[in-house]
XYZ file of C-alpha atoms in Angstrom:
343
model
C 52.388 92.760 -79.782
C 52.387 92.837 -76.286
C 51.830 89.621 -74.411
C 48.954 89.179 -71.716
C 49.475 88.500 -68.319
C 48.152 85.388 -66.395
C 44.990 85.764 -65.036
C 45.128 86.585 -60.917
C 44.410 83.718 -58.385
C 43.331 85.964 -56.090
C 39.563 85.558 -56.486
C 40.055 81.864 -56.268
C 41.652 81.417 -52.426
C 38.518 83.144 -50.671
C 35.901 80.088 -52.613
C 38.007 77.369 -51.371
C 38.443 78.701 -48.009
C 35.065 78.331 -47.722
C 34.598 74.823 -48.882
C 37.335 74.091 -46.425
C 35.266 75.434 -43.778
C 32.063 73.788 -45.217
C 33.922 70.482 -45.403
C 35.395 71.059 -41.558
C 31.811 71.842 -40.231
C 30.197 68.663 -42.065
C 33.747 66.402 -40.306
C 32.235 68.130 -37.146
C 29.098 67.340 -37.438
C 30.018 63.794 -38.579
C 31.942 63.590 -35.633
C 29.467 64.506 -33.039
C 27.186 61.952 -34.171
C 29.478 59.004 -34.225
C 30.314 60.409 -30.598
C 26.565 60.144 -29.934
C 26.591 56.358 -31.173
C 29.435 55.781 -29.247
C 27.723 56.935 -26.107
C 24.708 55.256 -26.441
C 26.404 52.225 -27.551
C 28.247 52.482 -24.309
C 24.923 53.246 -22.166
C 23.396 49.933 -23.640
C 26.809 48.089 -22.926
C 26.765 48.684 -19.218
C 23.189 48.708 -19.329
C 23.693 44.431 -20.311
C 26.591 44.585 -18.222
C 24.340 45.690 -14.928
C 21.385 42.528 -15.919
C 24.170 40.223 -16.136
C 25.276 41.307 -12.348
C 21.748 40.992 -10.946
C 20.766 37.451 -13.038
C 24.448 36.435 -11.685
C 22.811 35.189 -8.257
C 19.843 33.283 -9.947
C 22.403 31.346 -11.890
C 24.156 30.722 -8.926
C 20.802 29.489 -7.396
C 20.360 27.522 -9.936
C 23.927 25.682 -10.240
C 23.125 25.409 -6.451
C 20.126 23.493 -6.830
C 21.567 21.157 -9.621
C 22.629 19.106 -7.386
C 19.849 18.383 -5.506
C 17.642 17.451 -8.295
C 20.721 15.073 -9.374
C 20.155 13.597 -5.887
C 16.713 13.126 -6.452
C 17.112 11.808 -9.638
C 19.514 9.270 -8.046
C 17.634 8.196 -5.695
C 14.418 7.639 -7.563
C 16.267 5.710 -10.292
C 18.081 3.595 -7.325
C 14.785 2.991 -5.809
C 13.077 1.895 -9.446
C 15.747 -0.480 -10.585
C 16.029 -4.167 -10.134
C 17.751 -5.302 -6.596
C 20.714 -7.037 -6.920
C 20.599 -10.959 -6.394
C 22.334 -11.488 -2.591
C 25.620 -13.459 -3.123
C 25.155 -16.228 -0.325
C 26.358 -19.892 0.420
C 23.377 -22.505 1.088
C 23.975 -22.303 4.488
C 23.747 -18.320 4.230
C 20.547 -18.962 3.204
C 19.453 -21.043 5.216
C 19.695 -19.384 8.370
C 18.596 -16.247 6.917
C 15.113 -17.989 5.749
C 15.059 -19.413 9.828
C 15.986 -15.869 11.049
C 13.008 -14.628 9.310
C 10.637 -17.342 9.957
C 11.001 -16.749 14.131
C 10.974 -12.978 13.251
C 6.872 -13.813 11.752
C 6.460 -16.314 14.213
C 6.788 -13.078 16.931
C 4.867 -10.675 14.904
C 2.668 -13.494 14.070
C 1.490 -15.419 17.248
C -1.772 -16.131 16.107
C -1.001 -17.001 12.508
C -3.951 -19.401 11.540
C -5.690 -20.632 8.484
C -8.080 -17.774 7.408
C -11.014 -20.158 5.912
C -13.474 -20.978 8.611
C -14.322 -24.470 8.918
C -15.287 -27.012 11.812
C -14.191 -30.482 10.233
C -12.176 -31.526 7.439
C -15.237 -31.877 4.805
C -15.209 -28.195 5.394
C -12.088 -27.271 5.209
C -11.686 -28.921 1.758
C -15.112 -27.574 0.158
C -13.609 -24.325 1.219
C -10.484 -24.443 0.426
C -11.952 -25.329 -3.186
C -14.121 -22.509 -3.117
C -11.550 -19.984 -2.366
C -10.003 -19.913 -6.019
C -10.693 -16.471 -7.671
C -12.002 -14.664 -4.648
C -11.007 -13.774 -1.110
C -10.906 -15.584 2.159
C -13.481 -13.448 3.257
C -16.215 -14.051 0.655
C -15.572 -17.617 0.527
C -16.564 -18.018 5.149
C -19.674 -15.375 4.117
C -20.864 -17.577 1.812
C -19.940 -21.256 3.412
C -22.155 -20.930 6.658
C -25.448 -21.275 4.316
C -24.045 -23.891 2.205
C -22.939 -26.354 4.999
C -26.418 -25.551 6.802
C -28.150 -26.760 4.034
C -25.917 -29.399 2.929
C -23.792 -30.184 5.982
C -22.413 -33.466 4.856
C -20.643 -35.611 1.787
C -23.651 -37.157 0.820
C -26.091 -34.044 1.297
C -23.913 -32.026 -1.158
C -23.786 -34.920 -3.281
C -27.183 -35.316 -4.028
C -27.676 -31.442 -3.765
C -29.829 -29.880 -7.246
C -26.532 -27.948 -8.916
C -28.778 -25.075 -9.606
C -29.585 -24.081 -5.762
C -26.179 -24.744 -5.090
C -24.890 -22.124 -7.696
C -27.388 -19.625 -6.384
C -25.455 -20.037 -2.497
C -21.875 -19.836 -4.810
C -22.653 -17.005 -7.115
C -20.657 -14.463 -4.723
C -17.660 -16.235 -4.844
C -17.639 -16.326 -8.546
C -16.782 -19.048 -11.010
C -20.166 -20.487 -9.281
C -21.227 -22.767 -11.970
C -17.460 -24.450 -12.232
C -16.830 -24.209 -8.519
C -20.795 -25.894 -8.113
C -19.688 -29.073 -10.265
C -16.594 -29.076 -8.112
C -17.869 -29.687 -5.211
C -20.662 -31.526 -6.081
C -18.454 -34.028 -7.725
C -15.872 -34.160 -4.998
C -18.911 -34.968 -2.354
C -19.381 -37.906 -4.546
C -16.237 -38.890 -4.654
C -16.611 -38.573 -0.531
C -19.432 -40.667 -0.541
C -18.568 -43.298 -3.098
C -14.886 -43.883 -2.717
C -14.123 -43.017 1.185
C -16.904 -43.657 3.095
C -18.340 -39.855 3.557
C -14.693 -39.009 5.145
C -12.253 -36.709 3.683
C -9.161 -38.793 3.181
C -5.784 -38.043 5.141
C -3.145 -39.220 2.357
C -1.708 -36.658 -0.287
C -2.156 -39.435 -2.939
C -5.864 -39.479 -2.052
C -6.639 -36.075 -1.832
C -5.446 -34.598 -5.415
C -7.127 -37.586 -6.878
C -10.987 -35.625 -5.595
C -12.443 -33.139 -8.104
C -10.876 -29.627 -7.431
C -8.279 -30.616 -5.280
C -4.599 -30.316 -5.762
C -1.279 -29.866 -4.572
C -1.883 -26.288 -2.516
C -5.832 -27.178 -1.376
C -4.359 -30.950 -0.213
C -1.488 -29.428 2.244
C -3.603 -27.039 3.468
C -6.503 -29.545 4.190
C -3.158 -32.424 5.817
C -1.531 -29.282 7.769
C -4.842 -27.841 9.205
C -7.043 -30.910 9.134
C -4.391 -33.392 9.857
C -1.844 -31.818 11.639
C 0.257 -32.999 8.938
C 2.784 -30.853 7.713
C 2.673 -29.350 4.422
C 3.959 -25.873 2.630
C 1.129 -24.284 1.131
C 1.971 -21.989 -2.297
C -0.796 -19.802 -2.861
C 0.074 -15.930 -4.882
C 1.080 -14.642 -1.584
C 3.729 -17.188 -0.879
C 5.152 -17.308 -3.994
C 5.539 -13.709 -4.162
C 7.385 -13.517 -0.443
C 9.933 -16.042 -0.378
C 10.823 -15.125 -4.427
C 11.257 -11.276 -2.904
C 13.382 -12.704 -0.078
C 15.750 -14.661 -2.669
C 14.802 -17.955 -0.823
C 14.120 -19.230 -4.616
C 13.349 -17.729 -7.838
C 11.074 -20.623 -9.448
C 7.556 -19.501 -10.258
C 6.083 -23.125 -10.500
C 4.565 -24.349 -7.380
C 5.635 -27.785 -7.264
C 9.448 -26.304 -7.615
C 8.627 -23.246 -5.333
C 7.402 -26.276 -2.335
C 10.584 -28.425 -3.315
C 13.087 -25.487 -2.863
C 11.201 -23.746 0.343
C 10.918 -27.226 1.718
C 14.566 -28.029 1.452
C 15.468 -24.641 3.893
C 13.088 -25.895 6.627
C 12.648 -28.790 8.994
C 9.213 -30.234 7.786
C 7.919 -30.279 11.110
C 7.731 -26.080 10.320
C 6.331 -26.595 7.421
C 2.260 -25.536 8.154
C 2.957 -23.019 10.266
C 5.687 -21.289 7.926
C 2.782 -21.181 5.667
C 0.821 -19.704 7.988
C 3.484 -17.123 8.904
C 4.716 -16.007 5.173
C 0.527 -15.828 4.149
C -0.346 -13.330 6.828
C 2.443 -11.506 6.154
C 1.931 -11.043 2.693
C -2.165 -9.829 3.092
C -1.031 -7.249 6.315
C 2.400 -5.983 5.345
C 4.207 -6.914 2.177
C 1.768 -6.391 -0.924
C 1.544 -7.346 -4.118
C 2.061 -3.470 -5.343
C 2.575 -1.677 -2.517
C 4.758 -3.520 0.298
C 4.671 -1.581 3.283
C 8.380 -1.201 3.795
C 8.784 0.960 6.399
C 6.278 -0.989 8.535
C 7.921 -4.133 7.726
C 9.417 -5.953 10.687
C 11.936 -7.850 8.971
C 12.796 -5.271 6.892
C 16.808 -5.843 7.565
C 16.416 -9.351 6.715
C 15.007 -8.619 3.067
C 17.112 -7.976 -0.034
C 13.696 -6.202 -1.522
C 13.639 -3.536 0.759
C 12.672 -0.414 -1.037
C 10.505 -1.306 -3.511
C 7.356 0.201 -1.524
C 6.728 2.801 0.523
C 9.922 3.293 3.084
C 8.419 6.358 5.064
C 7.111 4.996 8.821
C 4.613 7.248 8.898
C 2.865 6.322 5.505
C 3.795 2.794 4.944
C 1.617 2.481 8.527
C -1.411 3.639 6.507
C -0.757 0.724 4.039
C -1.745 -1.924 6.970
C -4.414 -3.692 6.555
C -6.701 -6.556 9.394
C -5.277 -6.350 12.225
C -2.235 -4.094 11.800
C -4.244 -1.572 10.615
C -7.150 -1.952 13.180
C -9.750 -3.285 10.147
C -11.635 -6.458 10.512
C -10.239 -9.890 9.291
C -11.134 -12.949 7.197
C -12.629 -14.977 9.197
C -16.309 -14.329 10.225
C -15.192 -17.034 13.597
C -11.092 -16.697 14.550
C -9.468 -18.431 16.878
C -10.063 -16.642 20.406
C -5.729 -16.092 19.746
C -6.465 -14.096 16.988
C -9.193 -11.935 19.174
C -6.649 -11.293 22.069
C -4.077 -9.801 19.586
C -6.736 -7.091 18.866
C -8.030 -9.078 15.595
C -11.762 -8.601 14.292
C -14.090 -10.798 13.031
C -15.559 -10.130 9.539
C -19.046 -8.967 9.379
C -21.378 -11.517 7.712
C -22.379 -11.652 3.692
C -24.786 -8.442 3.175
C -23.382 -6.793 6.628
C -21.694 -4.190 4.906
C-alpha cells in the first residue's frame, strides 16, 4: 500500500501574509494615534508653559508688594501697642515735667480758669455745678442764677424747685440744687455769708472737695493749689509724670515735681491743653507743641495737616468756655461763648 504524502503548505503562507499585513496596518494606525496624543499633549504642555511666562510678572508684582504691606502692617501694629515706660532718674523727670510746663506756659499765655465768676461765692457755686457737664453750660446757666439769687443767704432761702428749673441744663439738677442750697447755708450759718479761704474749711461745705477747694484757693485766693479734674489726670499719666489714678495720689506725686508757687497756673496750663490739643480719644499729635517732650506721641493723629482739624477754641478758631474771658484771652484771638439758647 502506498503511503500518502503530507499535505502542501503552500496554501497556508499567502493567509498569514495577510494577517501580517493586517496586524502591521492596525501597529500603524495605533501608532499614528499615540503620535497624535503625543502632539497634543505637547501643544497643551507649552500651552501651560506660555501662562506660566506671562503670570511670571504678576507674581513678581506681587512678591514686590509684600513688603510694603509688611511695612504697613508694622507700622500700624507699632502705632497700636502700648508705649514703653521712659527709663528716667527723679531728677530726669523732673526737669522734663519743668521743660514742658514753660513749653504750655508759651503756647498758653492766657491760660485762665474757664468758669466765669466775679467773687469767690461764685466761683465755688460754679465750680460745684460743673460736675457732669461742660464749662460752657455751667457760665450759660450761672448768669440767671446769681441774678436771682446773688448772695449766700439769697440762695439759701431760695424754693429748691425754681432753683432746679435754672439747673436743669447742667444736669444732675435736683442733686446739684440741694448742693448748693445747702452749701449757701453753710455760708450763711457757719462763716458769716463769706466763702472761707482755708482747705480745712472748704471740703467741710456741701459739694465741695479736694479739686472744687484748690480751684476756688488758687483762683479766689491766689493760693496755690493743683487742680485734678479728667483732663489732668489723663495728661501728666500720658507724660509718665505718675501713673496713680486716685486724685489725692495724682496731687501728691505732681506736687512733688513742682515748686508750689506753680502750682495754679500748672493747672491752668495742663487743663487747656488737654480740651485744645491732647484729647481724650483723639490727641492731636501732630499739632502738639510738645510733642518731643511726650513719651505718648503717636497714639493720635500724627499727620500736620489733619491733626490741625482736631483743634478745637481757640486753636481751631471756634468759640470758648467762657461767655466773659479775660481781655488776655480776647487778644490771643479767643471767642466768647454765645449765651444759653444762642445757638
Amino acid at each position: 500500500m502506498k503511503t500518502t504524502k503530507a499535505a502542501k503548505s503552500t496554501p497556508v503562507k499567502p493567509v498569514a501574509k495577510k494577517a501580517a499585513k493586517k496586524a502591521a496596518q492596525k501597529a500603524t494606525a495605533a501608532s499614528g494615534k499615540a503620535t497624535g496624543v503625543a502632539k497634543k499633549a505637547t501643544a497643551t504642555i507649552k500651552k501651560a508653559a506660555a501662562a506660566s511666562k506671562k503670570a511670571a510678572p504678576a507674581k513678581t508684582a506681587a512678591k514686590k508688594a509684600a513688603p510694603a504691606k509688611t511695612v504697613a502692617k508694622k507700622a500700624a501694629a507699632a502705632q497700636a501697642a502700648p508705649k514703653k515706660a521712659i527709663v528716667e532718674s527723679h531728677a530726669a523727670l523732673v526737669r522734663r515735667a519743668r521743660r514742658i510746663n514753660r513749653e504750655l506756659a508759651e503756647v498758653y499765655p492766657y491760660a485762665h480758669p474757664e468758669l466765669d465768676f466775679e467773687n469767690p461765692f461764685q466761683l465755688v457755686i460754679a465750680t460745684v455745678l460743673s460736675a457732669q457737664t461742660t464749662d460752657l453750660r455751667v457760665n450759660q446757666t450761672t448768669p440767671g442764677l446769681f441774678a436771682k439769687y446773688p448772695t449766700p443767704e439769697d440762695l439759701a432761702a431760695a424754693n429748691p424747685e425754681e432753683v432746679e428749673e435754672i439747673l436743669r441744663p447742667t444736669g444732675f439738677f435736683r442733686a446739684k440744687t440741694k448742693s448748693v442750697i445747702g452749701l449757701s447755708k453753710a455760708l450763711a450759718e457757719d462763716f458769716g455769708g463769706e466763702v472761707p479761704g482755708r482747705l480745712e474749711d472748704l471740703v467741710k461745705l456741701p459739694g465741695v472737695g479736694r479739686k472744687t477747694a484748690f480751684v476756688v484757693l488758687g483762683n479766689a485766693f491766689g493760693r496755690p493749689g493743683i487742680t485734678v479734674d479728667t483732663h489732668f489726670g489723663r495728661l501728666v499719666r500720658r507724660w509718665q509724670w505718675t501713673d496713680e489714678t486716685d486724685p489725692d495720689k495724682v496731687e501728691a506725686a505732681v506736687g512733688a515735681l513742682f515748686p508750689k508757687s506753680e502750682w495754679t497756673m500748672l493747672s491752668h496750663h495742663v487743663i487747656f491743653h488737654g480740651r485744645r490739643i491732647c484729647h481724650a480719644r483723639k490727641p492731636a499729635c501732630g499739632a502738639c507743641p510738645i510733642a518731643p517732650l511726650c513719651p505718648a506721641y503717636g497714639e493720635g493723629e500724627t499727620d500736620p495737616e489733619k491733626a490741625r482739624k482736631l483743634l478745637k477754641y481757640e486753636k481751631g478758631g471756634f468759640p470758648g468756655q467762657r461767655l466773659n474771658p479775660p481781655q488776655s484771652y480776647l487778644d490771643a484771638g479767643g471767642i466768647p461763648a454765645p449765651p444759653l439758647g444762642a445757638g
